[in-house]
CSV table of C-alpha atoms in Angstrom, one decimal:
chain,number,residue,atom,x,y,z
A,1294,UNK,CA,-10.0,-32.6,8.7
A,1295,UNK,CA,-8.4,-33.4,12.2
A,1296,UNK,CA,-11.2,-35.4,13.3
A,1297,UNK,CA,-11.3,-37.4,10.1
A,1298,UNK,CA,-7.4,-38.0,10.7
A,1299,UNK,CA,-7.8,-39.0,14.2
A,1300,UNK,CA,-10.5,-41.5,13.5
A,1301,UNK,CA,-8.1,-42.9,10.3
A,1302,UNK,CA,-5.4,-43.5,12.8
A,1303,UNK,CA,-7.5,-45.7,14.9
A,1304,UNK,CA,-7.6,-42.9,17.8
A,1305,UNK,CA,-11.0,-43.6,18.5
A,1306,UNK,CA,-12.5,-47.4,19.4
A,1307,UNK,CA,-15.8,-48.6,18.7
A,1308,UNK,CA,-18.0,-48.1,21.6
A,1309,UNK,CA,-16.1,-46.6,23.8
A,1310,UNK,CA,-14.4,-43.3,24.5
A,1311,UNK,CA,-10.6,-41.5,24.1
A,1312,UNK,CA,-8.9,-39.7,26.5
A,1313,UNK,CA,-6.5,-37.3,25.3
A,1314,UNK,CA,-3.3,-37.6,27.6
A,1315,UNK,CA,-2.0,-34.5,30.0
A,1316,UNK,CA,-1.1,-31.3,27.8
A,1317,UNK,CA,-3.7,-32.2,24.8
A,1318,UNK,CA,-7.3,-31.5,24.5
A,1319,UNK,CA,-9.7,-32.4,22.3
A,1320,UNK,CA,-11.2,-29.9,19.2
A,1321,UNK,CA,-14.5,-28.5,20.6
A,1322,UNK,CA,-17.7,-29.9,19.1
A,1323,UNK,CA,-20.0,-27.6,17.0
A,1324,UNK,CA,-19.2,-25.2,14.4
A,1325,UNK,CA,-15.7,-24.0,16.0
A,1326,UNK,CA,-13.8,-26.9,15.8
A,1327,UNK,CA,-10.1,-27.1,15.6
A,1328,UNK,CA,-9.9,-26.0,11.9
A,1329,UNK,CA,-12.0,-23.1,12.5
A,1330,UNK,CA,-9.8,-21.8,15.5
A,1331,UNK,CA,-6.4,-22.8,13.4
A,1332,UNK,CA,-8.4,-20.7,10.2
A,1333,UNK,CA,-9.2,-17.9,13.1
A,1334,UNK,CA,-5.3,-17.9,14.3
A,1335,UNK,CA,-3.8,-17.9,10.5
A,1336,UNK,CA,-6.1,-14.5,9.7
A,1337,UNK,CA,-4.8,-12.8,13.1
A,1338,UNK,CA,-1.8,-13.4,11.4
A,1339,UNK,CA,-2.3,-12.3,8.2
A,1340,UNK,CA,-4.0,-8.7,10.0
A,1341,UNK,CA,-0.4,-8.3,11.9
A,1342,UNK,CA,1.1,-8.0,8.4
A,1343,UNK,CA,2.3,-12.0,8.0
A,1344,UNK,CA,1.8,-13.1,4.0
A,1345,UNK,CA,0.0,-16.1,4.7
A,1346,UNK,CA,-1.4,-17.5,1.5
A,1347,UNK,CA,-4.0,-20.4,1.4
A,1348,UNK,CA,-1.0,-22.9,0.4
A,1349,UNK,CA,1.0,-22.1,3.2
A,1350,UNK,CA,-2.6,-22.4,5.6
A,1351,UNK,CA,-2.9,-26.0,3.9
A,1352,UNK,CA,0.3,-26.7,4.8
A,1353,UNK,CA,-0.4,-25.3,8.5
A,1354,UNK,CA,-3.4,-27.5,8.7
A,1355,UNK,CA,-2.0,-30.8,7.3
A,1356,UNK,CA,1.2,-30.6,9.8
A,1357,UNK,CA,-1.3,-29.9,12.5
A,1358,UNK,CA,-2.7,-32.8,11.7
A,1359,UNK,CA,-0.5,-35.1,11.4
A,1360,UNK,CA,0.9,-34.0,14.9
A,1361,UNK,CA,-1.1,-33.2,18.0
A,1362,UNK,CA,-3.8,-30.5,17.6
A,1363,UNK,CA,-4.2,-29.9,21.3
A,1364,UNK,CA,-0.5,-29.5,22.5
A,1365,UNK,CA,1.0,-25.7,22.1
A,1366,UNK,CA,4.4,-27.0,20.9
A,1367,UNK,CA,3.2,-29.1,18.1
A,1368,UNK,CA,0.7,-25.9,17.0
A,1369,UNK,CA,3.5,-23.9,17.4
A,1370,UNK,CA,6.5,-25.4,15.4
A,1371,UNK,CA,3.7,-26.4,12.9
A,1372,UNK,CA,2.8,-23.0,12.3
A,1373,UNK,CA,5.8,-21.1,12.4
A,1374,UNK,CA,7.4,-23.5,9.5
A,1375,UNK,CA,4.7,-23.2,7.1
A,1376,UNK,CA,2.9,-20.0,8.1
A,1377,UNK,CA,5.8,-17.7,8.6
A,1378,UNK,CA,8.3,-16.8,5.2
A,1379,UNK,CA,11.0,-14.6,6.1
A,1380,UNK,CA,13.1,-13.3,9.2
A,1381,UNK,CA,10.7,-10.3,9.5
A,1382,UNK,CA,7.8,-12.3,10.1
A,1383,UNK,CA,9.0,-14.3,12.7
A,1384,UNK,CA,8.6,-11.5,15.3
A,1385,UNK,CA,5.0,-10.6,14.7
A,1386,UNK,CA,4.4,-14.7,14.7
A,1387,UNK,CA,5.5,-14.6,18.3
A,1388,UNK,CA,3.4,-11.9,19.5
A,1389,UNK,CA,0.3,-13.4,17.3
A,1390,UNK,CA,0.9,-16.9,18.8
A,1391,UNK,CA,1.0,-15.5,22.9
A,1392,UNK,CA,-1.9,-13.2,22.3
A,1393,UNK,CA,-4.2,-16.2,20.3
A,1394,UNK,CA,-3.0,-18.9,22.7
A,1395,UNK,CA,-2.1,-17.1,26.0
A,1396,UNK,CA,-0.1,-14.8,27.3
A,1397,UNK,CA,3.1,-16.2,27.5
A,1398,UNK,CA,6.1,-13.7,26.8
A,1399,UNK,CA,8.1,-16.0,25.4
A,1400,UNK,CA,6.0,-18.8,23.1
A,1401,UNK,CA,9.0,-20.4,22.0
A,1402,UNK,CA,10.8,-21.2,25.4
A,1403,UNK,CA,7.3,-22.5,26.2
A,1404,UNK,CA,6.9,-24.6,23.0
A,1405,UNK,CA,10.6,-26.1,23.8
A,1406,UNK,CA,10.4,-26.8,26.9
A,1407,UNK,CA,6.7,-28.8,26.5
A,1408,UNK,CA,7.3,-32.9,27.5
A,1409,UNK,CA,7.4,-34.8,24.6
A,1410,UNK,CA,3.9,-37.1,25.0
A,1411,UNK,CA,2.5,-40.4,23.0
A,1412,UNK,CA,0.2,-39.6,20.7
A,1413,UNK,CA,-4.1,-40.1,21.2
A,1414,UNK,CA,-4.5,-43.8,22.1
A,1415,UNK,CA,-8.0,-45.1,22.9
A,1416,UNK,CA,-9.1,-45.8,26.2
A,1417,UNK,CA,-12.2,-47.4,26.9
A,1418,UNK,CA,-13.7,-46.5,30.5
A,1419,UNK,CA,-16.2,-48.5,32.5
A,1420,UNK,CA,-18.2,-45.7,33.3
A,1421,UNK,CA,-18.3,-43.4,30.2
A,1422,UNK,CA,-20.6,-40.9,32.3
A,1423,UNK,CA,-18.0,-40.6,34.9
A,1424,UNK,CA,-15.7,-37.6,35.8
A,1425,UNK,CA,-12.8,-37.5,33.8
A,1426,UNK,CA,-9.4,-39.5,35.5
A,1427,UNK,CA,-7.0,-37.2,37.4
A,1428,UNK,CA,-3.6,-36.5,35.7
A,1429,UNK,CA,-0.9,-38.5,37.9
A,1430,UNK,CA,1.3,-37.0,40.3
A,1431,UNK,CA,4.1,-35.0,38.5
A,1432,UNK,CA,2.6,-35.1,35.1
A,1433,UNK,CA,2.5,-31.9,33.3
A,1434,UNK,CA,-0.9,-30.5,32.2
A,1435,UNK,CA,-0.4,-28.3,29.1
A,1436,UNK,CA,-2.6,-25.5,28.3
A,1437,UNK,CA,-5.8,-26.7,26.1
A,1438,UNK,CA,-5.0,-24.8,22.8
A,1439,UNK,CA,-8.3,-25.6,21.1
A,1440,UNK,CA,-10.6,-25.1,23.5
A,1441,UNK,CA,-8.9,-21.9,24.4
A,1442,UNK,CA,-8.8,-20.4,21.4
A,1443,UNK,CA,-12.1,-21.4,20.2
A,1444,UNK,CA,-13.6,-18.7,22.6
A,1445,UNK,CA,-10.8,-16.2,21.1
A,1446,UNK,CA,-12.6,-17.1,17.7
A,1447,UNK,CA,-15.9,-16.1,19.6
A,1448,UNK,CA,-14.7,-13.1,20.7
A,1449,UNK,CA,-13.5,-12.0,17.5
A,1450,UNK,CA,-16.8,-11.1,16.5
A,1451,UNK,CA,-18.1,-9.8,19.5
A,1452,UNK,CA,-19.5,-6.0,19.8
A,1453,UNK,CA,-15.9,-4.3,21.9
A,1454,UNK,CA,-18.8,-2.4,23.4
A,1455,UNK,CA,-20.2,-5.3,25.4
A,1456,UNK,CA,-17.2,-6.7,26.6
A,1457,UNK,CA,-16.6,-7.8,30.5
A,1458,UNK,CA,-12.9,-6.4,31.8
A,1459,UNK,CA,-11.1,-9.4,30.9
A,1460,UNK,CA,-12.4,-9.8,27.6
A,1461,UNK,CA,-11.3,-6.5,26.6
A,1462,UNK,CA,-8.0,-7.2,27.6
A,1463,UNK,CA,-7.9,-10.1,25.2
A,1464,UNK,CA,-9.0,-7.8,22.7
A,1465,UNK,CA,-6.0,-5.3,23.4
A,1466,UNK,CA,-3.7,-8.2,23.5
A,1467,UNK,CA,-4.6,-8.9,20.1
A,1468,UNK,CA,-5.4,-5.7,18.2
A,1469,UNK,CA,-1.3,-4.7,19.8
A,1470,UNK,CA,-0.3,-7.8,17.1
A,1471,UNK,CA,-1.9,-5.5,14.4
A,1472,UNK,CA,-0.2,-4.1,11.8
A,1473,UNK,CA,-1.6,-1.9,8.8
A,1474,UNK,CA,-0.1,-1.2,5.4
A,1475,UNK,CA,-1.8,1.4,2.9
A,1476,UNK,CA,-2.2,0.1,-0.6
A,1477,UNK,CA,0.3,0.2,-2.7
A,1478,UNK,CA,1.8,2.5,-5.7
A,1479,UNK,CA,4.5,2.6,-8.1
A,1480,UNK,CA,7.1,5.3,-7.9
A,1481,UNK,CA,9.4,7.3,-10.0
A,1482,UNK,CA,12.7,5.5,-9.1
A,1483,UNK,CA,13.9,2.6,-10.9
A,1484,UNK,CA,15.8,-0.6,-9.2
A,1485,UNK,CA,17.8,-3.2,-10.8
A,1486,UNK,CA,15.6,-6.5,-12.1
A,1487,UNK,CA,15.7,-9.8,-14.0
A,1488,UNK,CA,12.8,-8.7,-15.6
A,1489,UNK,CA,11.5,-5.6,-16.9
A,1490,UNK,CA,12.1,-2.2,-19.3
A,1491,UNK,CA,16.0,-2.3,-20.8
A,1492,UNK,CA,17.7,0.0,-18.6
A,1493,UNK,CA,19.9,2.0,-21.4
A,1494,UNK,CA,22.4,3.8,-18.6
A,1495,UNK,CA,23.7,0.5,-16.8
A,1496,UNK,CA,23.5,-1.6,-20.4
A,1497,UNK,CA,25.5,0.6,-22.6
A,1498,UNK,CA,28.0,1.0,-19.1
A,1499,UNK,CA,28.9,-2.4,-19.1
A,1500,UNK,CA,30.0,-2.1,-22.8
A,1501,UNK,CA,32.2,0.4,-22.5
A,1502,UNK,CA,33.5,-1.7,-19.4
A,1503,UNK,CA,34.0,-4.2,-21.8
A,1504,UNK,CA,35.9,-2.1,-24.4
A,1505,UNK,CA,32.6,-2.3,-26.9
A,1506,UNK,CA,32.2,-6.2,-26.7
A,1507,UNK,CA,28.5,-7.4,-26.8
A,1508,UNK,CA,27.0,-7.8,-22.7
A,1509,UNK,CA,23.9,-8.7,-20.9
A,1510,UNK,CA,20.7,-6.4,-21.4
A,1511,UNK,CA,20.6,-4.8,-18.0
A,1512,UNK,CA,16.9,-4.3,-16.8
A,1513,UNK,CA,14.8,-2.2,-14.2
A,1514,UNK,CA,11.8,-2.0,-13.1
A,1515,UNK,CA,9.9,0.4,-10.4
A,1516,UNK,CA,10.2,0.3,-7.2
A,1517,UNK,CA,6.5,-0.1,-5.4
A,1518,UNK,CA,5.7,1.5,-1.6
A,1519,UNK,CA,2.8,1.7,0.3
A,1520,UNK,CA,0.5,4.7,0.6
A,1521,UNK,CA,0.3,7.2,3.5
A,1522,UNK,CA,-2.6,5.9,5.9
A,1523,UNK,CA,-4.5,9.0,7.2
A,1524,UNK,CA,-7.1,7.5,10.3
A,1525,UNK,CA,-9.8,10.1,11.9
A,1526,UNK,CA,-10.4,8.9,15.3
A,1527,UNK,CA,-14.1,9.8,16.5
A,1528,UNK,CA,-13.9,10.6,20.5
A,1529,UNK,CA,-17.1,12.3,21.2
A,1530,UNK,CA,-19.4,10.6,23.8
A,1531,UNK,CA,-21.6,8.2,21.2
A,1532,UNK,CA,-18.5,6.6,20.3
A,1533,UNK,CA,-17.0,6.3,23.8
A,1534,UNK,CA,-17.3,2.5,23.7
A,1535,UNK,CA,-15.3,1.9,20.9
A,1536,UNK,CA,-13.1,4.8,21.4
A,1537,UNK,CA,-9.9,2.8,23.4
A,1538,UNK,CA,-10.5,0.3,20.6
A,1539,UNK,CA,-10.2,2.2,17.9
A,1540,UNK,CA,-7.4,4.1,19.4
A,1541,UNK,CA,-5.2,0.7,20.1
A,1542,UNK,CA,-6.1,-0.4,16.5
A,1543,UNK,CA,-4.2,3.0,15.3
A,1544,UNK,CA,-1.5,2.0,17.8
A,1545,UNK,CA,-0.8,-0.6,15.8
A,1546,UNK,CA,-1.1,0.9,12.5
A,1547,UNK,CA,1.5,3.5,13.6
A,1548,UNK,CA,4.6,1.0,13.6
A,1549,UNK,CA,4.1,1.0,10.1
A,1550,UNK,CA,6.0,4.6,10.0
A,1551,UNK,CA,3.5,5.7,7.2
A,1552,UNK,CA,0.3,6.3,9.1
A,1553,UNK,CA,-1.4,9.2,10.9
A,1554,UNK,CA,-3.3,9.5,13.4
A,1555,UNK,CA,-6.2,12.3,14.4
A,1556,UNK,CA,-8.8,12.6,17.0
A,1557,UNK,CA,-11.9,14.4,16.4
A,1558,UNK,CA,-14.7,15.5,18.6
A,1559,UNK,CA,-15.0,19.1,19.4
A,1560,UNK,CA,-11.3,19.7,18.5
A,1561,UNK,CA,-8.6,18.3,15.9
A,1562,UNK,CA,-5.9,16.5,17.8
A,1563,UNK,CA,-2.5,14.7,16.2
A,1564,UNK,CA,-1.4,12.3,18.3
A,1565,UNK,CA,0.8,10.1,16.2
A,1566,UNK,CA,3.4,11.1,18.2
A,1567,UNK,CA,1.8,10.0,21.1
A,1568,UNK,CA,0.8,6.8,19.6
A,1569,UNK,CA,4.5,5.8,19.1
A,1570,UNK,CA,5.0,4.1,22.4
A,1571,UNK,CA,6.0,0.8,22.1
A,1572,UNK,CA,4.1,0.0,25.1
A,1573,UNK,CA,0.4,0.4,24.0
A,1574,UNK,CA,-0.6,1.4,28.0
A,1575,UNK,CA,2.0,4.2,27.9
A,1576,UNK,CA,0.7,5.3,24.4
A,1577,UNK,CA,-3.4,5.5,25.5
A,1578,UNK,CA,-2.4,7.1,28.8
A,1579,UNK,CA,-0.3,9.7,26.6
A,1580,UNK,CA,-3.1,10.3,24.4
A,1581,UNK,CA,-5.4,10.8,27.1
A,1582,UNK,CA,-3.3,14.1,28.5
A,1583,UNK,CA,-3.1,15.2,24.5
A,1584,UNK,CA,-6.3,15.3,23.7
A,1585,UNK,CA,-8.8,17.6,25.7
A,1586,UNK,CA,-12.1,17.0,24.0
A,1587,UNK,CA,-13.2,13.0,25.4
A,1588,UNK,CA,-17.3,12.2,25.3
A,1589,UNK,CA,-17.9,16.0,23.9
A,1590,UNK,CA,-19.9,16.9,20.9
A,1591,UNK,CA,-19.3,16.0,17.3
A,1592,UNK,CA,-18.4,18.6,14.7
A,1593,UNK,CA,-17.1,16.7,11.7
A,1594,UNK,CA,-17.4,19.3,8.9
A,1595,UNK,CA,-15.3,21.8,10.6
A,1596,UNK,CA,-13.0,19.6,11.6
A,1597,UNK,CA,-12.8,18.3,8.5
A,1598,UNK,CA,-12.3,21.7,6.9
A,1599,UNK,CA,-9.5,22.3,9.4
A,1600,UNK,CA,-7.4,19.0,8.9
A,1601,UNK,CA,-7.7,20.0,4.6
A,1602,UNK,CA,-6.8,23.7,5.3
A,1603,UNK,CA,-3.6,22.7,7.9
A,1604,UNK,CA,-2.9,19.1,6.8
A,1605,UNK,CA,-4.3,17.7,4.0
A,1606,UNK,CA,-3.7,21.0,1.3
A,1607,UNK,CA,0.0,20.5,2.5
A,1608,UNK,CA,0.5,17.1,1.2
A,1609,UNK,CA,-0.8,14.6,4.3
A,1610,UNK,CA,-4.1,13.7,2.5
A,1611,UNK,CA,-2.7,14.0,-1.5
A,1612,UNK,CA,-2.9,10.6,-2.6
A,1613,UNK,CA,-3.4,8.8,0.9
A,1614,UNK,CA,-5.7,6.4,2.0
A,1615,UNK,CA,-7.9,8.5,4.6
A,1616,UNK,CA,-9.7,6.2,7.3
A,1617,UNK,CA,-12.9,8.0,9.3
A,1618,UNK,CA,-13.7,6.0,12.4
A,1619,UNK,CA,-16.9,7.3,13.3
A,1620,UNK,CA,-20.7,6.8,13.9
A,1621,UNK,CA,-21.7,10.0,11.8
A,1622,UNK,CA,-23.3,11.7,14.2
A,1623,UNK,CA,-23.4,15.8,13.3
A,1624,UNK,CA,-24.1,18.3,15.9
A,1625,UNK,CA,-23.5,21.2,13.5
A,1626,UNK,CA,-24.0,21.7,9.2
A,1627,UNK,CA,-24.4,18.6,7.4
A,1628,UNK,CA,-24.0,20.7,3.9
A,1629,UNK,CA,-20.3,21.7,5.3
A,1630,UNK,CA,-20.1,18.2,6.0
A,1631,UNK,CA,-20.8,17.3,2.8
A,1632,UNK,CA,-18.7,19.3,0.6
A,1633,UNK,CA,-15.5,19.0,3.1
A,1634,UNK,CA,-15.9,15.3,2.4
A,1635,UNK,CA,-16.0,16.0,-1.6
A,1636,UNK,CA,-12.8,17.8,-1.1
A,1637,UNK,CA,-11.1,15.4,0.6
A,1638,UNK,CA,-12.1,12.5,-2.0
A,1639,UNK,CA,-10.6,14.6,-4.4
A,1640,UNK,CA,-7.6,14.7,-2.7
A,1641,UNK,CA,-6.8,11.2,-1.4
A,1642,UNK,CA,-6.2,8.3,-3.3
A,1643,UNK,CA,-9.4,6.4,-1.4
A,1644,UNK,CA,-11.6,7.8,1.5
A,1645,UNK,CA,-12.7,5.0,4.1
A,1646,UNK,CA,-15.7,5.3,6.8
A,1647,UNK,CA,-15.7,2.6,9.6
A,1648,UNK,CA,-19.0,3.0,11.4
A,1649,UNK,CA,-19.2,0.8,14.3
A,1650,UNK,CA,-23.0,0.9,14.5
A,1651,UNK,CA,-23.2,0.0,10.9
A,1652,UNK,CA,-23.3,-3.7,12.2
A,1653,UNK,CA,-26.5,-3.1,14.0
A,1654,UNK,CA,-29.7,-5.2,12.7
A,1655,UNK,CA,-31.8,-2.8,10.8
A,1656,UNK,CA,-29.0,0.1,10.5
A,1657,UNK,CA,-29.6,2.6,7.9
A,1658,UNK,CA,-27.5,5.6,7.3
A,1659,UNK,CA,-30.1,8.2,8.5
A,1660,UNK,CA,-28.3,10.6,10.2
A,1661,UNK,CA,-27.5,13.6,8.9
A,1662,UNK,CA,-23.7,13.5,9.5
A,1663,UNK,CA,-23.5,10.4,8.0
A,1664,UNK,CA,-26.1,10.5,5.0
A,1665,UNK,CA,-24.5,13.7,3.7
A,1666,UNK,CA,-20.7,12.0,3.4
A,1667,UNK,CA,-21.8,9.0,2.0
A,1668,UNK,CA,-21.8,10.1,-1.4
A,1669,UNK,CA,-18.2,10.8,-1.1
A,1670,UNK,CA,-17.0,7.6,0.1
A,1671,UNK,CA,-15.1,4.9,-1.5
A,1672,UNK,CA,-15.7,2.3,1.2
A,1673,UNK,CA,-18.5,1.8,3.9
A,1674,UNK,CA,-17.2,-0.7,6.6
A,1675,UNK,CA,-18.2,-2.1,10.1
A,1676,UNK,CA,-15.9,-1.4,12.9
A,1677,UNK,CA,-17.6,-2.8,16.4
A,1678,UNK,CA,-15.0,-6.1,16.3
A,1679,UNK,CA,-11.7,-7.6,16.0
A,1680,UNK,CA,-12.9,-9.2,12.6
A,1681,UNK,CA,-14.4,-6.3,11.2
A,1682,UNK,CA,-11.3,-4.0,12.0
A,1683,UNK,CA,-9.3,-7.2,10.5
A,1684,UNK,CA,-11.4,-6.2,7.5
A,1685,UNK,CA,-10.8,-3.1,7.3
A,1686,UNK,CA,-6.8,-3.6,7.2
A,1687,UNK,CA,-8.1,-5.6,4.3
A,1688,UNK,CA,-9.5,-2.4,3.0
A,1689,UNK,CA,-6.8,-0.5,3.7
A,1690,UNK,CA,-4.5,-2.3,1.0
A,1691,UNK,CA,-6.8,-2.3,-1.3
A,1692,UNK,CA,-9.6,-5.5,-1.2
A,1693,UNK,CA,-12.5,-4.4,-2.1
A,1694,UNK,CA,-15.2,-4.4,1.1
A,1695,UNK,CA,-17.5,-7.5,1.9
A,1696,UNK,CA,-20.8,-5.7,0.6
A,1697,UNK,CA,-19.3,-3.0,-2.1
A,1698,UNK,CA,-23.3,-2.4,-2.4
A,1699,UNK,CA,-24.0,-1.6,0.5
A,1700,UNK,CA,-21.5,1.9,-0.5
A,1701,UNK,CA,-23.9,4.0,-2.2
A,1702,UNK,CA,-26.5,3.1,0.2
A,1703,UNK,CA,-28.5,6.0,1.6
A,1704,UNK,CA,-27.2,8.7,-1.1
């Protein structure tokens, strides 16, 4: 869509080449182009909890359009005027926009102070094989916002386990702009609506206010919250690459006040309360003095069977969504394993499993561990990647999982 707008304002001559002036870049060639990193940016945003609808990512994509794709001002504004649609989500649009596009603190100082520039002219060179001119002294060279964030598309959905150092602190920079919100329910309580059952109480109220005169029907309707989020964090050694992952991901999902959070391994650990840094560095090194069982063994059944007996009997797991992050591996029953897991389905609203490994070419669930709990889950996801843990937030509020075959498989 960009390119075709470019060429339709006469940005590009015939036979010759365009140079983008200083602070604008180009849209990569090949598959990522500048919608896909602008589609890649609007789903980071809808994971961190921002309702972005596919009229409001037309909207995104038309203004970007008709401004300047590869300068971070004009991405900015046009994003946070059609993507963002109420107070709350202008914070989390912020944090989305430094992590996607760079790691400035504050994006809108940046995007304000950015030069105003002419828009794409072309320029035809003599030597179209040549090194690209030099930017003249004193011009300001913006950062390159497509052809940055096409590899933060790439990375995306790249295995967390084969990461280099400074990819995995992209990663962290963007799973902290994560947000997670259970699916949700209707409750008891009542609140006042312009649509909905006749509530008798206020109606009959306003009558007598009136001294018996005819009045307005009042109406109410119920109020709707979202569900407890229960996540079971696998730490044992197989799942030590994905483990600070995982744990960062339920970092984020603890903001949402409503979620959480367990380790498993050789021991059952909660460490929500050491989750609820603000500072996600301060929150893994807390967690890593909480929890004394890192790269052990695996006992899922009787770990299981303790968080029911403690936790989930008492009301934690009663009508949650419950979230196992875990590769299945079983060092000790597999039948305990399997009827823990039936007790818990009857007690949550919707049990989730997140295999990392489940991404693998040629995966099957053959292990024990994992073969016996199958039967009892609601939803079998991948977890190795920013977009699959994107899809499971999806999950969490309810969509229904990319391959809803693929559940049963193995039982």
């Amino acid at each position: 869509m960009i390119g075709v707008e470019r060429e339709r304002r006469g940005e590009r001559g015939a036979g010759g080449d365009w140079r983008a002036p200083c602070g604008t870049a180009p849209a990569p060639d090949g598959p990522l182009g500048a919608d896909a990193v602008l589609l890649g940016f609007a789903r980071s945003l809808r994971a961190a909890g921002v309702a972005v609808s596919a009229e409001r990512v037309h909207a995104f994509l038309r203004a970007v359009a008709v401004l300047r794709p590869g300068v971070r001002a004009d991405v900015y504004w046009a994003g946070r005027l059609t993507l963002c649609g109420d107070r709350d989500d202008l914070e989390r649009y912020e944090r989305v926009f430094a992590a996607y596009f760079g790691t400035d603190r504050d994006p809108a100082r940046a995007a304000r102070a950015a030069v105003p520039l002419p828009r794409l002219r072309p320029v035809v060179r003599d030597a179209p094989g040549g090194p690209p001119a030099e930017p003249a002294e004193g011009e300001r060279e913006g950062p390159p916002v497509a052809s940055l964030a096409s590899s933060v598309e790439i990375l995306r959905h790249r295995d967390v386990a084969v990461l280099d150092p400074a990819e995995r602190a992209q990663v962290r920079r963007l799973l902290a702009a994560f947000a997670l919100r259970g699916q949700t329910r209707r409750t008891a309580r009542r609140r006042p609506a312009r649509r909905g059952e006749v509530d008798p109480h206020r109606t009959v109220r306003d009558m007598l206010r009136l001294g018996g005169e005819p009045a307005l029907l009042r109406r109410h309707a119920r109020t709707e919250r979202p569900r407890r989020v229960v996540l079971l964090v696998d730490v044992s050694g197989s799942m030590g690459p994905y483990a600070d992952a995982l744990l960062r991901f339920a970092h984020a999902a603890v903001r949402g006040r409503r979620t959480e959070v367990f380790t498993i391994g050789t021991r059952l650990t909660r460490v929500t309360r050491e989750l609820s840094h603000r500072d996600p560095d301060l929150a893994m090194a807390a967690v890593a003095e909480a929890v004394p069982d890192w790269r052990g063994g695996t006992r899922l059944g009787e770990l299981l069977r303790e968080f029911l007996d403690r936790w989930g009997q008492r009301g934690m797991a009663r009508g949650a969504v419950v979230v196992l992050l875990s590769d299945g591996w079983e060092r000790g029953d597999p039948r305990l394993l399997a009827a823990q897991m039936r007790r818990l389905h009857r007690l949550a609203h919707r049990v989730i499993w997140a295999n990392p490994r489940k991404a693998r070419p040629g995966y099957a669930p053959l292990a024990a561990g994992m073969a016996a709990a199958l039967p009892s889950v609601d939803a079998f996801v991948e977890g190795h990647s920013l977009a699959a843990l994107e899809r499971l937030a999806a999950v969490v509020r309810g969509a229904e999982p990319p391959a809803a075959a693929d559940v049963r498989e193995g039982s």
